[in-house]
Each structure stands twice: as C-alpha cells, then as structure tokens.
XYZ file of C-alpha atoms in Angstrom:
392
model
C -37.406 -14.178 -41.145
C -34.687 -11.746 -42.246
C -34.519 -8.430 -40.611
C -34.501 -5.203 -42.763
C -31.189 -3.954 -44.186
C -29.201 -1.804 -41.561
C -26.581 0.684 -42.215
C -23.179 -1.023 -41.224
C -19.367 -0.251 -40.960
C -17.469 -3.355 -41.875
C -14.118 -3.995 -41.155
C -11.800 -7.132 -41.733
C -8.347 -7.142 -39.779
C -6.216 -9.673 -41.776
C -2.811 -11.154 -40.529
C -0.767 -10.825 -43.627
C 2.196 -13.170 -44.479
C 0.386 -15.866 -42.479
C 0.277 -18.313 -45.501
C 3.948 -17.753 -46.401
C 4.846 -18.351 -42.587
C 3.100 -21.462 -42.311
C 5.035 -23.103 -45.129
C 8.236 -23.901 -43.112
C 7.021 -23.811 -39.302
C 5.905 -25.816 -36.438
C 2.116 -25.836 -36.700
C 1.404 -26.335 -32.944
C 3.408 -23.071 -32.089
C 2.176 -21.228 -35.042
C -1.508 -21.837 -34.177
C -0.793 -20.593 -30.535
C 0.716 -17.363 -32.061
C -2.029 -16.596 -34.340
C -4.546 -17.338 -31.654
C -2.642 -14.730 -29.691
C -2.269 -11.992 -32.266
C -5.825 -12.540 -33.315
C -7.083 -12.074 -29.560
C -4.952 -8.816 -29.544
C -6.507 -7.407 -32.556
C -10.325 -8.399 -31.637
C -9.617 -7.106 -28.113
C -8.329 -3.644 -29.405
C -11.210 -3.206 -32.009
C -14.044 -3.767 -29.147
C -16.291 -2.655 -28.195
C -17.150 -0.284 -31.078
C -16.688 -3.183 -33.436
C -18.139 -6.533 -32.886
C -16.640 -9.980 -34.158
C -18.964 -11.425 -36.830
C -16.798 -14.351 -37.476
C -13.147 -15.481 -37.630
C -12.094 -16.405 -41.037
C -8.746 -18.247 -40.737
C -6.094 -15.747 -40.176
C -8.746 -12.857 -40.319
C -11.283 -11.265 -38.055
C -14.548 -9.989 -39.798
C -15.907 -7.240 -37.698
C -18.732 -4.796 -37.920
C -20.443 -1.840 -36.366
C -24.095 -1.080 -36.885
C -24.333 2.749 -37.268
C -25.956 5.340 -39.577
C -23.035 7.853 -39.124
C -19.369 7.249 -38.411
C -17.082 9.338 -36.342
C -13.947 9.532 -38.997
C -11.549 10.418 -36.175
C -12.697 7.634 -33.795
C -12.576 5.181 -36.801
C -8.785 6.122 -37.536
C -7.899 6.187 -34.097
C -9.400 2.709 -33.470
C -7.615 1.153 -36.450
C -4.157 2.743 -35.588
C -4.409 1.770 -31.929
C -5.132 -1.672 -32.945
C -2.043 -1.822 -35.348
C 0.115 -0.228 -32.733
C -0.968 -2.769 -30.150
C -0.387 -5.567 -32.646
C 3.096 -4.292 -33.469
C 3.832 -4.049 -29.511
C 2.351 -7.513 -28.814
C 4.363 -9.126 -31.848
C 7.596 -7.466 -30.333
C 6.747 -8.400 -26.712
C 5.793 -12.172 -27.587
C 9.138 -12.705 -29.739
C 11.120 -11.283 -26.796
C 9.516 -13.037 -24.051
C 9.557 -16.579 -25.511
C 12.749 -18.627 -25.323
C 11.615 -21.108 -27.919
C 13.989 -20.914 -31.084
C 11.838 -22.816 -33.441
C 10.821 -21.360 -36.836
C 7.297 -20.502 -35.757
C 8.671 -18.224 -32.830
C 11.756 -17.175 -34.591
C 9.807 -15.967 -37.555
C 7.045 -13.856 -35.791
C 8.170 -10.591 -37.102
C 7.467 -11.959 -40.625
C 3.881 -11.249 -39.652
C 1.997 -7.995 -40.132
C -1.528 -6.629 -40.155
C -3.693 -4.914 -42.552
C -7.390 -3.980 -42.762
C -10.207 -3.309 -45.356
C -12.942 -1.034 -44.234
C -16.243 -0.368 -45.953
C -19.618 1.380 -45.399
C -22.865 -0.016 -46.701
C -25.873 -1.910 -45.834
C -26.430 -5.574 -44.630
C -29.055 -7.800 -43.231
C -28.153 -9.139 -40.054
C -29.888 -12.390 -38.761
C -28.852 -15.244 -36.280
C -27.603 -18.380 -37.600
C -26.995 -21.081 -34.645
C -27.236 -18.271 -32.093
C -24.415 -16.097 -34.128
C -24.658 -12.788 -35.908
C -24.641 -13.254 -39.793
C -24.195 -10.456 -42.081
C -25.568 -10.743 -45.604
C -25.711 -8.420 -48.607
C -23.648 -6.856 -51.610
C -21.574 -4.802 -49.289
C -20.407 -7.738 -47.227
C -19.273 -9.171 -50.460
C -17.401 -5.877 -51.343
C -15.501 -5.603 -48.263
C -14.293 -9.283 -48.652
C -13.301 -8.758 -52.250
C -11.223 -5.745 -51.179
C -8.837 -8.183 -49.213
C -7.644 -9.320 -52.769
C -5.995 -6.097 -53.975
C -2.964 -4.585 -55.555
C -1.988 -2.196 -52.732
C 1.315 -3.885 -52.307
C 2.107 -4.132 -55.937
C 1.211 -0.682 -56.869
C 1.737 1.353 -53.862
C 4.319 -0.531 -52.247
C 2.591 -0.423 -48.857
C 2.678 -3.689 -46.736
C 0.882 -2.600 -43.786
C -2.049 -0.633 -44.517
C -5.855 0.372 -43.853
C -7.796 0.120 -47.149
C -10.711 2.201 -46.690
C -13.682 2.500 -49.239
C -14.675 5.918 -50.593
C -18.063 4.988 -49.320
C -16.547 4.868 -45.815
C -14.512 8.087 -46.370
C -17.819 10.160 -47.185
C -19.709 8.348 -44.394
C -16.866 9.468 -42.067
C -16.429 12.971 -43.333
C -12.795 12.560 -43.742
C -10.422 14.353 -46.214
C -8.116 11.498 -47.090
C -5.699 13.950 -49.041
C -5.169 16.050 -46.082
C -4.460 13.030 -43.974
C -1.914 11.864 -46.418
C -3.774 8.683 -47.893
C -3.143 7.167 -51.280
C -5.902 7.092 -53.855
C -6.380 3.875 -55.486
C -9.056 1.862 -57.479
C -9.707 -1.803 -57.551
C -11.793 -3.565 -59.967
C -13.875 -6.738 -59.467
C -15.931 -8.817 -61.699
C -19.642 -8.171 -61.204
C -18.878 -5.373 -58.791
C -16.793 -2.855 -61.380
C -14.676 -0.086 -59.973
C -14.353 0.393 -56.304
C -12.373 3.576 -55.190
C -10.477 3.314 -52.077
C -7.804 5.103 -50.016
C -4.759 3.460 -48.370
C -3.426 4.636 -44.930
C 0.218 3.729 -44.330
C 0.204 2.110 -41.276
C 4.009 1.420 -41.151
C 4.459 5.203 -41.561
C 1.924 5.753 -38.758
C 3.823 3.271 -36.399
C 7.383 4.934 -36.993
C 5.776 8.542 -36.183
C 4.132 6.974 -33.085
C 7.424 5.695 -31.656
C 9.273 8.829 -32.579
C 6.544 11.142 -31.057
C 7.325 12.819 -27.490
C 5.121 12.385 -24.750
C 3.192 15.174 -22.803
C 1.750 13.853 -19.490
C 0.688 15.366 -16.188
C 1.276 12.758 -13.335
C -0.558 12.659 -9.994
C 2.893 13.824 -8.458
C 2.998 16.888 -10.777
C -0.810 18.078 -10.328
C -2.280 20.818 -8.516
C -5.525 19.751 -9.311
C -6.867 16.083 -9.596
C -10.589 14.771 -10.036
C -10.543 11.076 -10.539
C -13.949 9.308 -11.692
C -14.421 5.515 -11.182
C -16.600 3.935 -13.782
C -18.108 0.626 -14.992
C -17.342 1.076 -18.708
C -14.305 -0.003 -20.449
C -11.551 2.580 -21.451
C -12.672 2.696 -25.251
C -16.210 3.733 -24.149
C -14.962 6.387 -21.722
C -12.485 7.405 -24.071
C -15.208 8.021 -26.893
C -17.393 9.864 -24.490
C -14.876 12.365 -23.119
C -12.903 13.202 -26.373
C -16.050 13.634 -28.646
C -16.657 17.501 -28.163
C -20.395 17.291 -28.871
C -20.629 15.167 -25.520
C -19.282 17.856 -23.291
C -22.485 19.842 -22.931
C -24.471 16.885 -21.838
C -22.276 16.382 -18.494
C -20.519 19.721 -18.204
C -23.345 22.081 -17.234
C -21.394 25.197 -17.727
C -20.286 24.390 -21.172
C -22.676 25.968 -23.742
C -20.818 25.239 -27.029
C -17.864 23.228 -28.219
C -16.129 23.892 -31.874
C -12.964 22.063 -32.901
C -10.341 24.080 -34.904
C -7.193 22.622 -36.810
C -8.635 19.079 -37.146
C -6.590 18.136 -40.193
C -8.481 16.178 -42.827
C -11.414 15.853 -40.051
C -9.173 14.364 -37.483
C -8.891 15.147 -33.800
C -5.381 14.913 -32.352
C -2.035 16.875 -31.894
C -2.487 20.463 -33.500
C -6.203 20.528 -33.147
C -8.006 22.744 -30.549
C -11.279 22.426 -28.587
C -12.840 26.040 -28.108
C -15.289 25.457 -25.025
C -17.582 28.302 -24.434
C -18.863 29.440 -21.019
C -21.423 31.477 -22.021
C -19.352 34.641 -23.463
C -16.369 33.197 -22.086
C -13.825 30.563 -23.838
C -11.596 27.971 -22.349
C -9.203 26.789 -25.209
C -7.650 23.259 -24.983
C -4.861 23.063 -27.542
C -4.154 19.164 -28.145
C -0.608 18.117 -27.408
C -0.609 14.559 -27.129
C -3.168 12.203 -28.203
C -3.068 8.477 -27.218
C -6.202 6.537 -27.421
C -7.559 5.002 -25.244
C -4.868 5.814 -22.739
C -4.608 9.527 -22.040
C -5.026 12.941 -23.881
C -3.000 15.904 -22.970
C -3.680 19.597 -23.842
C -2.696 23.009 -23.037
C -5.756 24.582 -21.340
C -5.991 28.310 -21.514
C -8.385 29.908 -19.008
C -9.509 33.625 -19.583
C -8.891 35.704 -16.537
C -9.174 39.439 -15.735
C -5.470 40.083 -15.553
C -4.663 37.879 -18.578
C -4.814 34.256 -19.649
C -3.749 31.255 -17.506
C -2.183 28.202 -19.275
C -2.074 24.728 -17.736
C -0.890 21.474 -19.018
C -3.905 19.163 -18.579
C -3.897 15.481 -18.854
C -7.105 13.304 -18.922
C -5.922 9.462 -18.275
C -7.918 6.428 -18.689
C -6.775 4.077 -16.234
C -8.249 0.434 -16.720
C -9.584 -1.248 -13.400
C -11.069 -4.690 -12.870
C -14.309 -3.342 -13.120
C -13.908 -0.688 -15.875
C -11.953 2.508 -16.111
C -10.815 5.223 -13.723
C -10.859 8.705 -15.366
C -8.284 11.120 -14.241
C -8.446 14.849 -14.744
C -5.135 16.387 -13.832
C -3.861 19.803 -14.145
C -0.092 20.782 -13.698
C 1.032 24.157 -11.853
C 1.232 26.999 -14.419
C 4.659 28.498 -15.018
C 4.434 32.112 -13.980
C 4.065 33.705 -10.628
C 1.017 35.570 -11.641
C -0.530 32.569 -12.914
C 0.217 30.711 -9.809
C -1.430 33.355 -7.548
C -4.432 33.280 -9.723
C -4.814 29.585 -9.530
C -4.999 29.852 -5.767
C -8.506 31.382 -6.153
C -9.566 30.015 -9.655
C -8.219 26.474 -9.057
C -10.750 25.134 -6.425
C -13.685 26.943 -8.049
C -12.547 25.234 -11.305
C -12.328 21.691 -9.517
C -15.749 22.345 -7.719
C -17.333 22.972 -11.248
C -15.793 20.096 -12.752
C -16.900 17.869 -9.983
C -20.384 18.975 -10.119
C -20.806 17.494 -13.527
C -19.246 14.047 -12.362
C -22.625 12.354 -11.494
C -24.214 13.112 -14.722
C -20.963 11.741 -16.457
C -21.115 8.479 -14.764
C -24.975 7.920 -15.298
C -24.460 8.758 -18.931
C -21.526 6.414 -19.280
C -23.567 3.751 -17.585
C -26.686 4.348 -19.961
C -24.283 4.148 -23.016
C -22.919 0.959 -21.876
C -26.375 -0.603 -21.366
C -27.573 0.728 -24.527
C -24.788 -0.795 -26.473
C -25.302 -4.246 -24.432
C -28.973 -4.402 -25.061
C -28.706 -5.358 -28.550
C -25.656 -7.682 -28.335
C -25.964 -11.181 -29.480
C -23.244 -13.645 -28.581
C -19.925 -13.509 -30.594
C -17.723 -16.300 -31.743
C -15.425 -17.747 -29.015
C -11.859 -16.547 -29.631
C -9.177 -19.459 -29.372
C -6.618 -19.071 -26.620
C -2.806 -20.134 -26.400
C -2.445 -23.651 -24.763
C -1.160 -23.391 -21.110
C 1.973 -25.330 -21.922
C 2.666 -23.678 -25.377
C 5.573 -21.339 -26.145
C 3.553 -18.308 -24.885
C 3.117 -19.647 -21.249
C 4.396 -17.376 -18.844
C 3.543 -14.312 -21.074
C 0.887 -12.098 -19.228
C -2.506 -12.871 -21.039
C -4.476 -10.154 -22.702
C -7.421 -8.694 -20.971
C -10.500 -9.068 -23.493
C -13.207 -6.383 -23.497
C -16.504 -7.950 -23.790
C-alpha cells in the first residue's frame, strides 16, 4: 500500500558534457572516471540528501522535510560543486594515463536542478521509490535553455517553489530569473545560480583560520556524527540555546538574501549582555571563523574565533579555538575572562554531544537502503589515487 504524500526537496546532480565526452574516448576508463565523480557528488550531498537512484550520469536525491534552511541548501550545493571541481582537477593531475578519457576530464562539469513539492515514498525491491507530479517536474527541469538563454554552463537551477520554501531572496543573491515551459506542466519559474562564478569567488577568497598553535583557548569535542551533521547543528543559530545554557537568544544580522556567511553576524544574548560574532570566513563543512566581540566593563574585547570540524574514523572532532587579542588591555582582561569563558563553553559540551547523538539516531531511524554506488576498478586509471570517504 502506498504511503501518504510527504513534503520533499528534490535534487538532481547531473554530470554535464558526459554524452559528448563519450563520443571519442575509451569506455572502460570513462566508466571509472564517471563512477569516481558521481561518488564524490553523492558523498558531498549526504546525509541531508539521500540517494533515490542513479540515472546514468546523474544522481537523483531527495530530502523529506516540511521546511528548508535556505542557507544550508546553498552551502550544500556549492560545497558539492567545489568538491567536484577539486576532485576533477586532482584526478586529472594524479593519473599518468594519456588516453582521451583521462585527458578530457576537464570537459566534464556539474549542474543541479532543485525543486520542492510532495511525493509518495514507497519501497520497490527494498529501495525508496518516489512518485508524484513534482518528481516529474524536477526531471523535466533537466531539459532547459539555461545555457542558450543565460550563457551559464555550470549552475544550480532552483524552482520558485523551492526558493519560497527556503526563504531566500534570489535577487539579493545575484541569481538569474528564468522560465521554462513544458507540455502538460506549463510555465515553471526558476532561478539560476552561476556556480562557475561562485567557484572563481571561492578560489580568490582569503582565509581566516585560528590554528591550535595560535590559540589561547581551545575546547575540543569528539563526536560520533559526520561533519555535515555537526556543521548544521553548530552553525544554525536556533540550536545554540539548546546546548549553551547561558545563551538566551540568537539573532542574525546582515544575512544577504537570507544566507549566512561572511558579512553576516550572530548576536548572542546572555541575559542583558550580548556577544557579537562577525563572520569572516565560512567553509562548509570544514570550519567557520568570526570576530567575537565580548562586552567588558572597561570596553569590548575582540577575539578571532574558529570552529573547525575535523573528520575522524568514528565521526567528527569539533575544535573551538580563540586567538589572543591584539591590545595589552584586552590581553590582561582575557587572563580573567578567558578561563571563565572556557568553563562556560565546556559546561554545554555534554548536552551538545547528547543532542548530536540524538539527531543522528533520528535520521538513521527512518533510513532505508540506498542504491549501491559503483567504484573504480583497482587496476584502472585511478589506481593509486586516494579513495573517497563516503558518508553513510
């Protein structure tokens, strides 16, 4: 018996250019390269998105949810694309094979289509199957005129329905408005995010990072959850009150188009006092750095602060690091404030770990088996290249 329709965010990640790439290359090497790149894409989108099925050179993924965190959605898409670009570059540089399939790896690119609607979820041969009109819409969106009309080759094409559900302002985010028309569906209003432009911006952007050697205060937290889950829990401001007992309210200012990142700031209320975190560097799911401004009787204290998400064999170690302030007055104050601030932070760690465990258990409770990803042959052109660590 079919289940009732559930609100769902649909995402298809498609290796673009693959059909033309196949026309004049060695098929066995091409299949290895495709398996590696698709694996990189699926790995980057998990665990928020789950794999419904592999469709040739595309991965059809979904997330069952009534609401979408728009900032997190764009972070996930862009991180996946950036990872694809780096993986494509690394694979090409690492292989010594000069066949057409290996030398033409840079011809391949990645695009996404994203839609929000409802679908009936049921199992076929033990695998999740999604059916409904919105499933048809997201697949139709793969056939579009974005390249011809907008001149964008690498993009995320996001439906207006998804934009609305995510609470994003696409104009403020520099996205391009577009409309596609399909038989029996009609007009579908969409917005295109130029991923090539975002890649260039990412490569040019400077880094702000507090290392262990440059820290005066470090709190490290081993967890059993993957970096994606830890990142989501730590960077969503609404979660702070649940594990930091002294935080009474968190508001975000300067989030352009509804997106958190450099230029935005978290205002964390501690009763009548406020701690302001001005975001300087935002690298999902690796680290986030900010300038933390603490109130003090003799004036504010400014500290560079990094939260790093270090992958481990069992999960993620979260490192909270604070660098020494610059002025003599601030350094003297930190001798008193620093230990107390560290103790306050550590007091919330047991609650943080328990909630992360509960979050992962809740996600795992409703998971059915996903399609098995193909892997590269041990004696293929990618032999010797470090394999990807998949997140299950």
